[in-house]
Amino acid sequence: MNSSAHSRADGRGADQTMPSIPYIVGLTGGIGSGKSAAAQVFEELGAAVIDTDAIAHALTAPGGPAIEPIRAAFGADYISAEGALERSRMRERVFADADSKRRLEGILHPLIGERSAAQVRAARSAYAILMVPLLIESGNYRARCRRILVVDCPEELQVARAAARSGISAAQVRAIMATQVTRAARLAPADDVIDNSGDLAHLRRQVEALHARYLQLAAAAG
Ligand code: ADP
């Protein structure tokens, strides 16, 4: 490491021409594992949270920048009268057809990458949480993260919590889980793990401890 180990109050690196890049922690976990719940606590503690799911939603909301490319690629049937992505129709299509999934990702991923990078650059906290549901699956985000934090809980709890949250059936949650990496494969590259098998207070205590650790690591990284 050739950068100074001093922590700088103004957050700038030694090279004043470079923008300050915050220390980035990639936050991931399977559906219903508790990523959003953990991210909310990080945010309350003062960390910038960049949520790639929220970015994807904004891109496909009425008039969002992904709408016209999606209309051109898939046809008007996938765009609602309000000009938003018809999510459930598209979900069914990409579930059934890998080529459609690749084409949709080809539209969304570069836009999500640009927007999340801009939000990371704008972050003014000592470190930033980059929340990416499919971090392990996607590969390219891993290069952007200094650490990987996985929220983990038993699969039965994932199913129960995700089904209770969104009103989709346990079978649908399991079908989504089947498209995600296994619990073991997600845990293997983790630097840090939150055990979310307990209550929300248990989750909060772990996030508080990680927050303190990330502040130290970010300061040491300069
Ligand atoms: P994810 O973002 O990983 O899909 P969420 O954070 O939305 O998962 O959690 C799924 C659901 O479970 C939400 O309704 C959330 O409030 C709830 N939940 C998360 N963690 C806990 C917990 N430790 N105890 C009880 N409910 C929880």
mmCIF file of C-alpha atoms and ligand atoms in Angstrom:
data_model
loop_
_atom_site.group_PDB
_atom_site.id
_atom_site.type_symbol
_atom_site.label_atom_id
_atom_site.label_comp_id
_atom_site.label_asym_id
_atom_site.label_seq_id
_atom_site.Cartn_x
_atom_site.Cartn_y
_atom_site.Cartn_z
ATOM 1 C CA MET A 1 0.000 0.000 0.000
ATOM 2 C CA ASN A 2 1.579 3.290 -1.016
ATOM 3 C CA SER A 3 -1.090 5.712 0.124
ATOM 4 C CA SER A 4 -0.768 7.456 3.446
ATOM 5 C CA ALA A 5 -2.250 5.584 6.377
ATOM 6 C CA HIS A 6 -3.458 8.851 7.920
ATOM 7 C CA SER A 7 -7.152 9.355 7.970
ATOM 8 C CA ARG A 8 -8.005 12.639 6.328
ATOM 9 C CA ALA A 9 -10.785 14.732 7.726
ATOM 10 C CA ASP A 10 -11.637 16.045 4.257
ATOM 11 C CA GLY A 11 -11.693 12.546 2.781
ATOM 12 C CA ARG A 12 -9.236 13.456 -0.011
ATOM 13 C CA GLY A 13 -6.453 11.225 -1.188
ATOM 14 C CA ALA A 14 -2.867 12.419 -1.637
ATOM 15 C CA ASP A 15 -3.502 13.111 -5.311
ATOM 16 C CA GLN A 16 -5.759 16.160 -5.242
ATOM 17 C CA THR A 17 -6.728 15.704 -8.899
ATOM 18 C CA MET A 18 -8.462 12.404 -8.100
ATOM 19 C CA PRO A 19 -11.990 12.479 -6.710
ATOM 20 C CA SER A 20 -12.220 10.827 -3.321
ATOM 21 C CA ILE A 21 -13.496 7.291 -3.805
ATOM 22 C CA PRO A 22 -15.164 5.938 -0.712
ATOM 23 C CA TYR A 23 -14.328 2.553 0.685
ATOM 24 C CA ILE A 24 -16.950 0.296 -0.933
ATOM 25 C CA VAL A 25 -18.538 -2.656 0.818
ATOM 26 C CA GLY A 26 -20.627 -4.896 -1.437
ATOM 27 C CA LEU A 27 -23.756 -6.082 0.377
ATOM 28 C CA THR A 28 -25.526 -9.144 -0.926
ATOM 29 C CA GLY A 29 -27.709 -12.072 0.113
ATOM 30 C CA GLY A 30 -30.462 -14.222 -1.325
ATOM 31 C CA ILE A 31 -34.064 -13.090 -1.677
ATOM 32 C CA GLY A 32 -35.578 -12.442 1.763
ATOM 33 C CA SER A 33 -32.257 -12.812 3.579
ATOM 34 C CA GLY A 34 -32.523 -9.305 5.055
ATOM 35 C CA LYS A 35 -30.349 -7.129 2.762
ATOM 36 C CA SER A 36 -32.781 -4.216 2.820
ATOM 37 C CA ALA A 37 -33.220 -4.480 6.584
ATOM 38 C CA ALA A 38 -29.425 -4.446 7.066
ATOM 39 C CA ALA A 39 -28.966 -1.593 4.565
ATOM 40 C CA GLN A 40 -31.512 0.492 6.427
ATOM 41 C CA VAL A 41 -29.499 0.192 9.643
ATOM 42 C CA PHE A 42 -26.257 1.091 7.836
ATOM 43 C CA GLU A 43 -28.018 4.152 6.442
ATOM 44 C CA GLU A 44 -29.298 5.163 9.881
ATOM 45 C CA LEU A 45 -25.723 4.939 11.145
ATOM 46 C CA GLY A 46 -24.604 7.390 8.452
ATOM 47 C CA ALA A 47 -23.260 5.175 5.644
ATOM 48 C CA ALA A 48 -24.232 5.958 2.064
ATOM 49 C CA VAL A 49 -26.260 3.069 0.640
ATOM 50 C CA ILE A 50 -26.377 2.569 -3.122
ATOM 51 C CA ASP A 51 -29.214 0.187 -3.921
ATOM 52 C CA THR A 52 -28.928 -1.319 -7.408
ATOM 53 C CA ASP A 53 -32.463 -2.739 -7.162
ATOM 54 C CA ALA A 54 -33.847 0.757 -6.533
ATOM 55 C CA ILE A 55 -31.792 2.011 -9.489
ATOM 56 C CA ALA A 56 -33.233 -0.739 -11.713
ATOM 57 C CA HIS A 57 -36.717 0.272 -10.583
ATOM 58 C CA ALA A 58 -36.107 3.935 -11.394
ATOM 59 C CA LEU A 59 -34.720 3.038 -14.830
ATOM 60 C CA THR A 60 -37.915 1.131 -15.639
ATOM 61 C CA ALA A 61 -40.409 3.559 -14.028
ATOM 62 C CA PRO A 62 -42.584 5.717 -16.340
ATOM 63 C CA GLY A 63 -40.295 7.647 -18.663
ATOM 64 C CA GLY A 64 -37.180 5.945 -17.264
ATOM 65 C CA PRO A 65 -34.151 5.740 -19.565
ATOM 66 C CA ALA A 66 -34.502 1.959 -20.026
ATOM 67 C CA ILE A 67 -38.096 2.164 -21.287
ATOM 68 C CA GLU A 68 -37.473 3.025 -24.946
ATOM 69 C CA PRO A 69 -34.655 0.483 -25.386
ATOM 70 C CA ILE A 70 -36.926 -2.175 -23.825
ATOM 71 C CA ARG A 71 -39.821 -1.182 -26.116
ATOM 72 C CA ALA A 72 -37.513 -1.419 -29.136
ATOM 73 C CA ALA A 73 -36.160 -4.829 -28.094
ATOM 74 C CA PHE A 74 -39.313 -6.512 -26.781
ATOM 75 C CA GLY A 75 -42.268 -4.590 -28.219
ATOM 76 C CA ALA A 76 -44.975 -2.354 -26.789
ATOM 77 C CA ASP A 77 -46.628 -5.264 -24.934
ATOM 78 C CA TYR A 78 -44.031 -4.922 -22.207
ATOM 79 C CA ILE A 79 -44.682 -1.236 -21.555
ATOM 80 C CA SER A 80 -47.745 -0.132 -19.565
ATOM 81 C CA ALA A 81 -50.093 2.687 -20.541
ATOM 82 C CA GLU A 82 -48.251 4.843 -18.001
ATOM 83 C CA GLY A 83 -44.945 4.148 -19.737
ATOM 84 C CA ALA A 84 -43.457 1.803 -17.133
ATOM 85 C CA LEU A 85 -42.062 -1.690 -17.576
ATOM 86 C CA GLU A 86 -44.759 -4.386 -17.231
ATOM 87 C CA ARG A 87 -42.769 -6.166 -14.548
ATOM 88 C CA SER A 88 -44.722 -9.361 -14.078
ATOM 89 C CA ARG A 89 -45.050 -9.955 -17.830
ATOM 90 C CA MET A 90 -41.326 -9.398 -18.323
ATOM 91 C CA ARG A 91 -40.497 -11.569 -15.310
ATOM 92 C CA GLU A 92 -42.447 -14.440 -16.860
ATOM 93 C CA ARG A 93 -40.696 -13.998 -20.189
ATOM 94 C CA VAL A 94 -37.141 -13.890 -18.840
ATOM 95 C CA PHE A 95 -37.891 -16.791 -16.522
ATOM 96 C CA ALA A 96 -38.849 -18.915 -19.511
ATOM 97 C CA ASP A 97 -36.267 -17.673 -22.014
ATOM 98 C CA ALA A 98 -32.550 -17.271 -21.303
ATOM 99 C CA ASP A 99 -31.952 -15.236 -24.465
ATOM 100 C CA SER A 100 -34.570 -12.660 -23.411
ATOM 101 C CA LYS A 101 -32.963 -12.539 -19.983
ATOM 102 C CA ARG A 102 -29.587 -11.788 -21.575
ATOM 103 C CA ARG A 103 -31.082 -9.085 -23.800
ATOM 104 C CA LEU A 104 -32.841 -7.399 -20.893
ATOM 105 C CA GLU A 105 -29.660 -7.526 -18.837
ATOM 106 C CA GLY A 106 -27.759 -6.102 -21.803
ATOM 107 C CA ILE A 107 -30.013 -3.034 -21.602
ATOM 108 C CA LEU A 108 -30.171 -2.696 -17.825
ATOM 109 C CA HIS A 109 -26.714 -3.644 -16.593
ATOM 110 C CA PRO A 110 -24.718 -0.875 -18.300
ATOM 111 C CA LEU A 111 -27.256 1.730 -17.114
ATOM 112 C CA ILE A 112 -27.224 0.352 -13.561
ATOM 113 C CA GLY A 113 -23.422 0.313 -13.654
ATOM 114 C CA GLU A 114 -23.256 3.979 -14.717
ATOM 115 C CA ARG A 115 -25.817 5.161 -12.181
ATOM 116 C CA SER A 116 -24.377 3.214 -9.276
ATOM 117 C CA ALA A 117 -20.864 4.456 -10.109
ATOM 118 C CA ALA A 118 -22.153 8.037 -10.133
ATOM 119 C CA GLN A 119 -23.853 7.525 -6.767
ATOM 120 C CA VAL A 120 -20.678 6.019 -5.325
ATOM 121 C CA ARG A 121 -18.698 9.052 -6.545
ATOM 122 C CA ALA A 122 -21.250 11.377 -4.952
ATOM 123 C CA ALA A 123 -21.173 9.548 -1.599
ATOM 124 C CA ARG A 124 -19.814 11.707 1.191
ATOM 125 C CA SER A 125 -19.627 9.081 3.932
ATOM 126 C CA ALA A 126 -16.393 7.402 5.060
ATOM 127 C CA TYR A 127 -17.470 4.218 3.323
ATOM 128 C CA ALA A 128 -20.360 3.236 1.067
ATOM 129 C CA ILE A 129 -22.572 0.162 0.975
ATOM 130 C CA LEU A 130 -23.176 -1.062 -2.589
ATOM 131 C CA MET A 131 -26.222 -3.307 -2.361
ATOM 132 C CA VAL A 132 -26.315 -5.823 -5.207
ATOM 133 C CA PRO A 133 -28.721 -8.781 -4.880
ATOM 134 C CA LEU A 134 -26.814 -10.816 -7.490
ATOM 135 C CA LEU A 135 -23.310 -9.658 -6.557
ATOM 136 C CA ILE A 136 -21.812 -13.133 -6.539
ATOM 137 C CA GLU A 137 -23.617 -14.119 -9.752
ATOM 138 C CA SER A 138 -22.637 -10.970 -11.665
ATOM 139 C CA GLY A 139 -18.890 -10.995 -11.198
ATOM 140 C CA ASN A 140 -18.072 -7.473 -12.365
ATOM 141 C CA TYR A 141 -19.221 -5.754 -9.205
ATOM 142 C CA ARG A 142 -16.763 -7.761 -7.193
ATOM 143 C CA ALA A 143 -13.892 -5.796 -8.677
ATOM 144 C CA ARG A 144 -15.506 -2.598 -7.376
ATOM 145 C CA CYS A 145 -15.827 -3.758 -3.759
ATOM 146 C CA ARG A 146 -13.148 -3.694 -1.105
ATOM 147 C CA ARG A 147 -15.116 -6.186 0.963
ATOM 148 C CA ILE A 148 -18.035 -8.492 0.442
ATOM 149 C CA LEU A 149 -20.689 -8.655 3.144
ATOM 150 C CA VAL A 150 -23.247 -11.445 2.937
ATOM 151 C CA VAL A 151 -26.528 -11.442 4.862
ATOM 152 C CA ASP A 152 -27.337 -15.043 5.626
ATOM 153 C CA CYS A 153 -30.193 -16.984 7.179
ATOM 154 C CA PRO A 154 -31.611 -20.493 6.847
ATOM 155 C CA GLU A 155 -33.479 -21.004 3.581
ATOM 156 C CA GLU A 156 -36.783 -21.716 5.329
ATOM 157 C CA LEU A 157 -36.622 -18.269 6.955
ATOM 158 C CA GLN A 158 -35.792 -16.680 3.598
ATOM 159 C CA VAL A 159 -38.890 -18.273 2.085
ATOM 160 C CA ALA A 160 -41.166 -17.330 4.982
ATOM 161 C CA ARG A 161 -39.936 -13.718 5.196
ATOM 162 C CA ALA A 162 -39.901 -13.082 1.444
ATOM 163 C CA ALA A 163 -43.394 -14.560 1.024
ATOM 164 C CA ALA A 164 -44.761 -12.526 3.954
ATOM 165 C CA ARG A 165 -43.177 -9.328 2.615
ATOM 166 C CA SER A 166 -44.280 -9.412 -0.985
ATOM 167 C CA GLY A 167 -47.376 -11.573 -0.996
ATOM 168 C CA ILE A 168 -45.879 -14.027 -3.480
ATOM 169 C CA SER A 169 -46.188 -17.733 -2.743
ATOM 170 C CA ALA A 170 -43.540 -19.836 -1.039
ATOM 171 C CA ALA A 171 -43.273 -21.816 -4.301
ATOM 172 C CA GLN A 172 -42.521 -18.607 -6.243
ATOM 173 C CA VAL A 173 -39.867 -17.619 -3.709
ATOM 174 C CA ARG A 174 -38.289 -21.051 -4.079
ATOM 175 C CA ALA A 175 -38.344 -20.707 -7.871
ATOM 176 C CA ILE A 176 -36.470 -17.409 -7.588
ATOM 177 C CA MET A 177 -34.016 -18.956 -5.131
ATOM 178 C CA ALA A 178 -33.338 -21.695 -7.657
ATOM 179 C CA THR A 179 -32.050 -19.023 -10.086
ATOM 180 C CA GLN A 180 -29.680 -17.617 -7.435
ATOM 181 C CA VAL A 181 -26.385 -19.136 -6.294
ATOM 182 C CA THR A 182 -26.557 -21.592 -3.435
ATOM 183 C CA ARG A 183 -26.140 -20.431 0.136
ATOM 184 C CA ALA A 184 -22.723 -22.115 0.319
ATOM 185 C CA ALA A 185 -21.514 -20.522 -2.931
ATOM 186 C CA ARG A 186 -22.561 -17.086 -1.693
ATOM 187 C CA LEU A 187 -20.867 -17.526 1.667
ATOM 188 C CA ALA A 188 -17.584 -18.803 0.204
ATOM 189 C CA PRO A 189 -16.251 -15.400 -1.020
ATOM 190 C CA ALA A 190 -17.665 -13.405 1.915
ATOM 191 C CA ASP A 191 -15.307 -11.265 3.985
ATOM 192 C CA ASP A 192 -18.053 -10.627 6.521
ATOM 193 C CA VAL A 193 -21.311 -12.418 7.261
ATOM 194 C CA ILE A 194 -24.405 -11.158 9.067
ATOM 195 C CA ASP A 195 -26.311 -14.004 10.675
ATOM 196 C CA ASN A 196 -29.940 -12.944 10.237
ATOM 197 C CA SER A 197 -31.513 -15.974 11.842
ATOM 198 C CA GLY A 198 -32.480 -13.969 14.922
ATOM 199 C CA ASP A 199 -34.688 -10.944 15.479
ATOM 200 C CA LEU A 200 -34.172 -7.441 14.125
ATOM 201 C CA ALA A 201 -32.305 -6.382 17.299
ATOM 202 C CA HIS A 202 -29.787 -9.183 16.649
ATOM 203 C CA LEU A 203 -29.375 -7.899 13.084
ATOM 204 C CA ARG A 204 -28.896 -4.328 14.306
ATOM 205 C CA ARG A 205 -26.158 -5.273 16.790
ATOM 206 C CA GLN A 206 -24.179 -6.976 14.044
ATOM 207 C CA VAL A 207 -24.575 -4.013 11.694
ATOM 208 C CA GLU A 208 -23.387 -1.659 14.451
ATOM 209 C CA ALA A 209 -20.253 -3.762 14.981
ATOM 210 C CA LEU A 210 -19.564 -3.887 11.230
ATOM 211 C CA HIS A 211 -20.114 -0.131 10.934
ATOM 212 C CA ALA A 212 -17.399 0.476 13.540
ATOM 213 C CA ARG A 213 -15.079 -1.924 11.731
ATOM 214 C CA TYR A 214 -15.701 -0.356 8.296
ATOM 215 C CA LEU A 215 -14.996 3.119 9.681
ATOM 216 C CA GLN A 216 -11.643 1.820 10.930
ATOM 217 C CA LEU A 217 -10.835 0.014 7.682
ATOM 218 C CA ALA A 218 -11.812 3.020 5.553
ATOM 219 C CA ALA A 219 -9.654 5.319 7.694
ATOM 220 C CA ALA A 220 -6.706 2.924 7.450
ATOM 221 C CA ALA A 221 -7.126 2.705 3.688
ATOM 222 C CA GLY A 222 -6.900 6.509 3.443
HETATM 223 P P1 ADP B 1 -34.041 -8.791 1.096
HETATM 224 O O1 ADP B 1 -33.817 -7.305 0.884
HETATM 225 O O2 ADP B 1 -32.759 -9.546 1.305
HETATM 226 O O3 ADP B 1 -34.890 -9.444 0.022
HETATM 227 P P2 ADP B 1 -35.572 -7.873 3.383
HETATM 228 O O4 ADP B 1 -34.583 -7.056 4.140
HETATM 229 O O5 ADP B 1 -36.606 -7.135 2.588
HETATM 230 O O6 ADP B 1 -34.833 -8.971 2.446
HETATM 231 O O7 ADP B 1 -36.271 -8.869 4.415
HETATM 232 C C1 ADP B 1 -37.374 -9.667 4.005
HETATM 233 C C2 ADP B 1 -38.526 -9.468 4.987
HETATM 234 O O8 ADP B 1 -38.153 -10.025 6.248
HETATM 235 C C3 ADP B 1 -38.866 -8.000 5.238
HETATM 236 O O9 ADP B 1 -40.252 -7.886 5.426
HETATM 237 C C4 ADP B 1 -38.108 -7.695 6.541
HETATM 238 O O10 ADP B 1 -38.710 -6.674 7.270
HETATM 239 C C5 ADP B 1 -38.171 -9.019 7.256
HETATM 240 N N1 ADP B 1 -36.994 -9.270 8.103
HETATM 241 C C6 ADP B 1 -35.700 -9.127 7.775
HETATM 242 N N2 ADP B 1 -34.895 -9.475 8.785
HETATM 243 C C7 ADP B 1 -35.708 -9.851 9.802
HETATM 244 C C8 ADP B 1 -35.481 -10.323 11.141
HETATM 245 N N3 ADP B 1 -34.260 -10.493 11.645
HETATM 246 N N4 ADP B 1 -36.566 -10.599 11.880
HETATM 247 C C9 ADP B 1 -37.824 -10.455 11.388
HETATM 248 N N5 ADP B 1 -38.104 -10.020 10.149
HETATM 249 C C10 ADP B 1 -37.061 -9.726 9.360
#
